[in-house]
C-alpha cells in the first residue's frame, strides 16, 4: 500500500515528524537563510537578456546633438523657478509650445493627514505641466512618457532642460509610432499621483485635482529622469515601486544594453558591477546590492517618481544621474543619446512589455534571480510553520485530540483574537485621529505626536495578556493555548504566504523574525527570556534593525541616536505613504501582522 | 534556318508566372518584405508583367509608422536601392496572406468573384516561380502571420494538385527561411526544382542592419541572390547550376540546398530566364520558312529521361466504386481499442481476483 494510505506507515511518519520536529525546523530555517544568501552567488544567477522580440536586434545610430542647448534651457528654467518661487508654469507652457508640443496643465491640491517633516509640507498645492508630441502618422492609441520632477532649489534643473531638448529633437523625427508625453510634475510623488489619477480617471486616494484636458492613449512605458549636474559619472537605475512592485525586467535589460552600447557607467542601488565573483569581497558586494534591493522593496514605498506608474500596469523606471569623483565624465549629449536610443526601441513595441520577468531580484545590473529561484527560500521558512502545526496536532495524542471532552470553549479562543485585532485597529486609526489631542496635552509637533502615539499603542499591547485574563472568568485550559497556537500558526502562515506572493522581500523579512517565535513559543518556556526574545523579534524592532542595516549597506552608518530619529521618520513616512499613495505596508503591519504577534504574546502569558 | 526552328520549341513553356509570398508581419520582420520585393523587382525587370505575378505581402513596411523613410523599402544599407519603387502591385496584402489563400491561389480553387490579378491563371505550358520567405522555427513548417502554419506535406500535395490539374509545365520553388530544406523534402510531383537557403537544423541569417532605419534589411541568401540576379539580363545564358552556387557557406553561414531529382531536364540546360524572366524567343528573319516536315528536335535525346511522364487518371472510377482500399501496411490497432480492451481485462481480473491470472500465464 502507499506511503500515506497505510496506517502503519502513516503512524511511523507522524512519529518521525513529532520526534524530530525541532531539529527539522532549525534545519529548515538555516537552509532558508542559506538559500537566500546563496542567491547573490554569481553561478546561481542568470545573465540578463532581452526577451522581447520587437526590441531585440534592431539598432539605430543615435544622433541627438543638442546637449549644450539643453543645459542652457535648464539654466533658464532654474532662473524662472527662482523668480516665481515654485513651478514656472507660464514659462514651461510657452517653451513647450514653441517646441511644437500640445501643452496642457493640471492643478492639484492635497492636505496631508499630518505635516511631513522630511519634505516640510502639509497643505500641498501645485501644477503639473505636460506636453504631448503627437505621432506624425500613427493613430493616437499608445503613448510613452518621459518625466522630470520640478524640485526645489538647484535640483533637477538639468533634467527639465534635457527633457525640453529631447522634446525639440523628437519633434523633428517622423518615425514615432506612439505619442510621447513630456511631463514636468511638481511636488514629485504627489503631483505624479494626481496626474496618473487624472489620466486614468480613478481617484483612489482622495486627492483633489483638475481633470486633464489632453490625453495620449494607453501608456506603454515611462521613464523618469533625475539629473542635477551638467556632467555625470554614472547613471543609476531605480526599479522599486509602490508596494514593492517592479517593472518588467526587459526595461532594466534595455537600459543595460544601451549603457553598454553608448559606454556610460551604469549602476543599480548606487553600486558598480564587479567581476570578481569568486572572491569574498566580490560576493559580499553582490549580496549587499541584493540586500539593498530587498530592503527597498520591503519598505513598499516608491523610490522614484516612476513608482506610481506600476500599479496601472505601465512599466516604468527612474534614471538618476550621479556625479561623483571619477575622472571620466559623461556629458548631457551622451545622456540624450542614451534616452533617444531607449525611446526608439520602446517605439518598436507592439504590445506591452510582458515577455520577461515581473518578479526578480538583481544582485547586479547584468545578473538576476527570478521568482522560481528565490521563492524556495521563503518556502523553507513557511514550511516550519506547517511542521509546527503538525507537531501540535499529533503530539502524544494521535490524530483526534480535538475531540476529547475537555475541548476549550470558543470564547476563550476568540477573546484573545478579537482583542488583538482591536488593538491592531487602534494602532491603525488612533495615531492620526488623536494627533489634535496629543498636541494639546504634550509639547510635540503633529508628526511626532502621530509617531509617538503609534509607538505607545504598540507598547501598550504588551500589557494586554494581564488585562485579558482579568476579563475572562476562570482559567484557560491546557488545551486552550494549543488551539490558540494552532490558529496563530495557520494565520501567520497564510498571512506571510500571501504577503510573499505580492512582495517577496516584505514576506521574507517578516518571516525571518516571526517564524522562530511562532514556532517555539509556549507558556512553558522561561517567561523572562522568551518575553525579551519576543520583543526583540517583534515587527517594530525588525523595522528598527532594517533601518540600521539599510544605513550600513548604503555606506552611511548612523549612531544610535540618529538611527532612532530615522526610525521615527520611517514610521511617519510609512503612514503618509499609505494615506497619500495607497501603500499597503502600514495597514498590513498594523491590522494583520501586529495582531498575529499579539496572539503569540498572549500564548506566552497564558495562564 | 529550318534546322534552327527545331530549337525554338525545345523548352516546352510558353508563358511565365511568379508567386512571391512574404509570410511574416511586424516591423522587426522588415527584411522578409524586402526579400520578396527584391525578387519581385528582378522578375519584373527580366520581363514578367504584373498581370503574371501574384505578390503576397503580409505587412506594409513602406507605410509603417516606424519607417523613417515612408513609401520606401530598402534592400541595401545606406539606402542604395529602393525595392518598393513607384509601380509595385501587391495582390494579397496584410491579413489576406493566409495559408488558405496561398493554397487556393496555387490550386486555382478561388471563388468566382476573385479578380484576375489575384488568380494564378497558369496552364500546362507555364513555368512558375514560387518564392517563399518568412520565419520558421520548426522542421517542416512555415509560419504564416504568427497564427498559422503550412506544412511541407500540404505544400507537396498542393503541387501534386497543380500537376494533376495541368497547371504548370515546370516549377521552381525557392524558400528563404530557417530550416528551409525541410519544406521541399516531401515533394513528389514531377518537374519540380527546389532551392532553400538553409538545411534542416540550420538558421538562415539576416544580412546587414541599417543604422538609420534600425532594422535588418535583407536575409543573406536573398541578398546574394539579388546580387546574382542583377547581373542577369533577358538574353543571358546563365543556367541553374550557377544559381545553385549562389551564397556558399562562407557568405551565408548556412548551407543552401537544392533538389533536382524530380526535374526532367538537366539543370545545366535550364536557363535562369526560363523561370525568372518572360523571355520570348524572337528571331527576326527576312526569309520565309516552309514548315512542312514534322519538327526534328535537335536536342540530344539522351539528356531527356526516356521514361515518359503521364498524367494521373483524373477520375479513377474503378477505385471509387466496388473496391475497398487495399491496406498496404499493417497498422497496429487503434489506441482507443487497445485502451478499451485493457480496461475490460483489468476490471475482469479485479472482480474475479488475481488468482485467475495464473490460469492464463
Tab-separated table of C-alpha atoms in Angstrom, chain B residues 5-206:
chain	number	residue	atom	x	y	z
B	5	UNK	CA	13.424	26.198	-85.924
B	6	UNK	CA	13.619	22.948	-84.113
B	7	UNK	CA	15.400	24.607	-81.303
B	8	UNK	CA	12.633	27.088	-80.815
B	9	UNK	CA	10.181	24.685	-79.318
B	10	UNK	CA	12.544	22.645	-77.187
B	11	UNK	CA	11.918	24.191	-73.831
B	12	UNK	CA	8.260	23.432	-73.657
B	13	UNK	CA	6.931	26.537	-71.906
B	14	UNK	CA	5.132	29.463	-73.427
B	15	UNK	CA	4.443	31.737	-70.510
B	16	UNK	CA	5.906	32.559	-67.120
B	17	UNK	CA	4.253	33.151	-63.800
B	18	UNK	CA	5.613	34.111	-60.430
B	19	UNK	CA	4.069	33.708	-56.991
B	20	UNK	CA	6.046	35.700	-54.411
B	21	UNK	CA	4.989	35.360	-50.805
B	22	UNK	CA	6.159	37.077	-47.648
B	23	UNK	CA	4.573	35.405	-44.660
B	24	UNK	CA	5.633	37.458	-41.666
B	25	UNK	CA	4.431	40.733	-40.287
B	26	UNK	CA	5.662	43.305	-37.747
B	27	UNK	CA	8.264	45.966	-38.109
B	28	UNK	CA	11.171	43.835	-36.997
B	29	UNK	CA	10.482	41.466	-39.897
B	30	UNK	CA	11.211	44.248	-42.377
B	31	UNK	CA	13.755	42.026	-44.077
B	32	UNK	CA	11.213	39.477	-45.246
B	33	UNK	CA	9.246	42.103	-47.118
B	34	UNK	CA	12.490	43.450	-48.553
B	35	UNK	CA	13.428	39.920	-49.663
B	36	UNK	CA	10.168	39.423	-51.508
B	37	UNK	CA	10.263	42.852	-53.084
B	38	UNK	CA	13.827	42.283	-54.350
B	39	UNK	CA	12.789	39.100	-56.127
B	40	UNK	CA	9.691	40.931	-57.442
B	41	UNK	CA	11.876	43.669	-58.809
B	42	UNK	CA	14.232	41.220	-60.545
B	43	UNK	CA	11.388	39.247	-62.004
B	44	UNK	CA	9.717	42.364	-63.358
B	45	UNK	CA	12.940	43.634	-64.768
B	46	UNK	CA	13.509	40.405	-66.614
B	47	UNK	CA	10.155	40.626	-68.273
B	48	UNK	CA	7.331	39.022	-66.291
B	49	UNK	CA	4.476	41.553	-66.229
B	50	UNK	CA	2.410	42.406	-63.186
B	51	UNK	CA	-0.521	40.525	-64.596
B	52	UNK	CA	1.506	37.340	-64.324
B	53	UNK	CA	2.862	37.998	-60.848
B	54	UNK	CA	0.940	37.210	-57.678
B	55	UNK	CA	2.610	39.246	-54.929
B	56	UNK	CA	1.572	38.492	-51.357
B	57	UNK	CA	2.945	40.734	-48.609
B	58	UNK	CA	1.805	40.132	-45.059
B	59	UNK	CA	2.588	43.579	-43.746
B	60	UNK	CA	3.097	47.035	-45.025
B	61	UNK	CA	6.619	48.164	-44.243
B	62	UNK	CA	6.698	51.136	-46.569
B	63	UNK	CA	3.870	52.880	-44.799
B	64	UNK	CA	4.612	51.588	-41.318
B	65	UNK	CA	4.606	54.402	-38.773
B	66	UNK	CA	8.112	53.485	-37.724
B	67	UNK	CA	9.636	53.850	-41.182
B	68	UNK	CA	11.808	56.947	-41.183
B	69	UNK	CA	11.657	56.966	-44.977
B	70	UNK	CA	7.997	56.459	-45.744
B	71	UNK	CA	6.979	54.822	-49.027
B	72	UNK	CA	10.320	53.089	-49.389
B	73	UNK	CA	11.671	49.659	-48.649
B	74	UNK	CA	15.417	49.419	-48.920
B	75	UNK	CA	17.439	46.350	-49.569
B	76	UNK	CA	20.918	47.768	-49.253
B	77	UNK	CA	22.134	49.804	-46.340
B	78	UNK	CA	22.821	53.461	-46.882
B	79	UNK	CA	19.610	53.309	-48.842
B	80	UNK	CA	21.127	52.477	-52.144
B	81	UNK	CA	18.302	50.507	-53.614
B	82	UNK	CA	14.634	51.171	-53.053
B	83	UNK	CA	12.887	47.954	-53.994
B	84	UNK	CA	9.432	49.363	-53.365
B	85	UNK	CA	9.575	51.650	-56.339
B	86	UNK	CA	6.712	53.527	-57.935
B	87	UNK	CA	4.840	50.754	-59.653
B	88	UNK	CA	4.605	47.923	-57.186
B	89	UNK	CA	1.353	45.976	-57.323
B	90	UNK	CA	0.597	43.967	-54.253
B	91	UNK	CA	-2.134	41.424	-54.892
B	92	UNK	CA	-2.620	39.977	-51.440
B	93	UNK	CA	-1.867	42.318	-48.602
B	94	UNK	CA	-1.922	42.239	-44.840
B	95	UNK	CA	-4.300	39.756	-43.341
B	96	UNK	CA	-5.238	38.365	-46.742
B	97	UNK	CA	-1.964	36.447	-46.768
B	98	UNK	CA	-3.113	33.215	-45.200
B	99	UNK	CA	-2.369	29.568	-45.797
B	100	UNK	CA	-5.816	29.089	-47.268
B	101	UNK	CA	-5.430	31.913	-49.746
B	102	UNK	CA	-1.983	30.743	-50.725
B	103	UNK	CA	-3.179	27.207	-51.401
B	104	UNK	CA	-6.225	28.488	-53.243
B	105	UNK	CA	-4.026	30.595	-55.467
B	106	UNK	CA	-1.825	27.613	-56.222
B	107	UNK	CA	-4.626	25.181	-56.927
B	108	UNK	CA	-6.910	27.678	-58.598
B	109	UNK	CA	-9.886	26.998	-56.352
B	110	UNK	CA	-10.941	30.589	-55.914
B	111	UNK	CA	-14.477	31.967	-55.663
B	112	UNK	CA	-15.795	33.298	-58.952
B	113	UNK	CA	-15.695	36.852	-57.668
B	114	UNK	CA	-11.918	36.873	-57.325
B	115	UNK	CA	-10.376	39.430	-59.659
B	116	UNK	CA	-7.878	38.321	-62.279
B	117	UNK	CA	-4.982	39.986	-60.537
B	118	UNK	CA	-5.441	37.626	-57.612
B	119	UNK	CA	-5.514	34.453	-59.649
B	120	UNK	CA	-2.762	32.201	-60.894
B	121	UNK	CA	-4.081	31.612	-64.386
B	122	UNK	CA	-1.370	29.224	-65.469
B	123	UNK	CA	-1.752	26.373	-67.923
B	124	UNK	CA	0.245	23.308	-68.790
B	125	UNK	CA	2.827	25.324	-70.687
B	126	UNK	CA	3.562	27.726	-67.835
B	127	UNK	CA	6.823	27.893	-65.951
B	128	UNK	CA	6.098	29.066	-62.453
B	129	UNK	CA	8.497	30.593	-59.943
B	130	UNK	CA	7.375	30.304	-56.334
B	131	UNK	CA	9.299	32.250	-53.718
B	132	UNK	CA	8.500	31.972	-50.021
B	133	UNK	CA	10.134	33.822	-47.181
B	134	UNK	CA	9.331	34.195	-43.550
B	135	UNK	CA	10.208	32.631	-40.255
B	136	UNK	CA	10.142	29.007	-39.456
B	137	UNK	CA	11.144	27.722	-36.085
B	138	UNK	CA	10.344	24.113	-36.721
B	139	UNK	CA	11.330	21.405	-39.063
B	140	UNK	CA	8.763	21.029	-41.799
B	141	UNK	CA	6.559	24.057	-41.146
B	142	UNK	CA	6.462	27.628	-42.345
B	143	UNK	CA	4.763	30.150	-40.131
B	144	UNK	CA	2.169	32.420	-41.687
B	145	UNK	CA	1.486	35.666	-39.836
B	146	UNK	CA	2.156	34.413	-36.322
B	147	UNK	CA	-1.041	32.419	-36.133
B	148	UNK	CA	-0.956	29.518	-38.560
B	149	UNK	CA	1.469	27.243	-40.366
B	150	UNK	CA	1.774	25.463	-43.655
B	151	UNK	CA	3.483	22.120	-43.534
B	152	UNK	CA	5.715	20.564	-46.155
B	153	UNK	CA	3.171	17.818	-46.722
B	154	UNK	CA	0.456	20.345	-47.523
B	155	UNK	CA	2.755	22.100	-49.916
B	156	UNK	CA	3.684	18.865	-51.668
B	157	UNK	CA	0.030	17.942	-52.000
B	158	UNK	CA	-0.766	21.367	-53.416
B	159	UNK	CA	1.900	20.900	-56.058
B	160	UNK	CA	0.510	17.474	-56.861
B	161	UNK	CA	-2.896	19.066	-57.337
B	162	UNK	CA	-1.326	21.578	-59.650
B	163	UNK	CA	0.279	18.783	-61.651
B	164	UNK	CA	-2.938	16.830	-61.855
B	165	UNK	CA	-4.848	19.870	-62.992
B	166	UNK	CA	-2.107	20.600	-65.500
B	167	UNK	CA	-1.373	23.976	-64.062
B	168	UNK	CA	2.337	24.060	-64.673
B	169	UNK	CA	4.956	22.847	-67.063
B	170	UNK	CA	7.932	23.314	-64.766
B	171	UNK	CA	8.059	24.825	-61.317
B	172	UNK	CA	10.944	26.406	-59.445
B	173	UNK	CA	10.457	26.673	-55.700
B	174	UNK	CA	12.751	28.939	-53.667
B	175	UNK	CA	12.429	29.302	-49.924
B	176	UNK	CA	14.420	31.583	-47.644
B	177	UNK	CA	13.721	30.711	-44.012
B	178	UNK	CA	15.404	28.810	-41.250
B	179	UNK	CA	15.481	25.074	-41.937
B	180	UNK	CA	14.250	25.737	-45.429
B	181	UNK	CA	15.344	22.409	-46.840
B	182	UNK	CA	12.693	20.667	-44.786
B	183	UNK	CA	9.982	22.340	-46.834
B	184	UNK	CA	10.919	20.615	-50.080
B	185	UNK	CA	11.609	17.203	-48.604
B	186	UNK	CA	8.144	15.863	-49.333
B	187	UNK	CA	7.675	16.904	-52.938
B	188	UNK	CA	6.661	14.056	-55.200
B	189	UNK	CA	5.280	15.653	-58.319
B	190	UNK	CA	7.340	15.722	-61.491
B	191	UNK	CA	9.074	18.784	-62.906
B	192	UNK	CA	9.773	20.453	-59.601
B	193	UNK	CA	13.076	22.042	-58.751
B	194	UNK	CA	13.613	23.434	-55.274
B	195	UNK	CA	16.157	25.696	-53.619
B	196	UNK	CA	16.426	26.548	-49.959
B	197	UNK	CA	18.603	28.905	-48.011
B	198	UNK	CA	19.495	26.512	-45.203
B	199	UNK	CA	19.467	22.863	-44.283
B	200	UNK	CA	17.435	21.237	-41.563
B	201	UNK	CA	18.775	22.311	-38.214
B	202	UNK	CA	20.401	25.461	-39.538
B	203	UNK	CA	19.220	29.027	-39.221
B	204	UNK	CA	19.099	31.436	-42.097
B	205	UNK	CA	20.758	34.603	-41.029
B	206	UNK	CA	19.999	38.189	-41.818
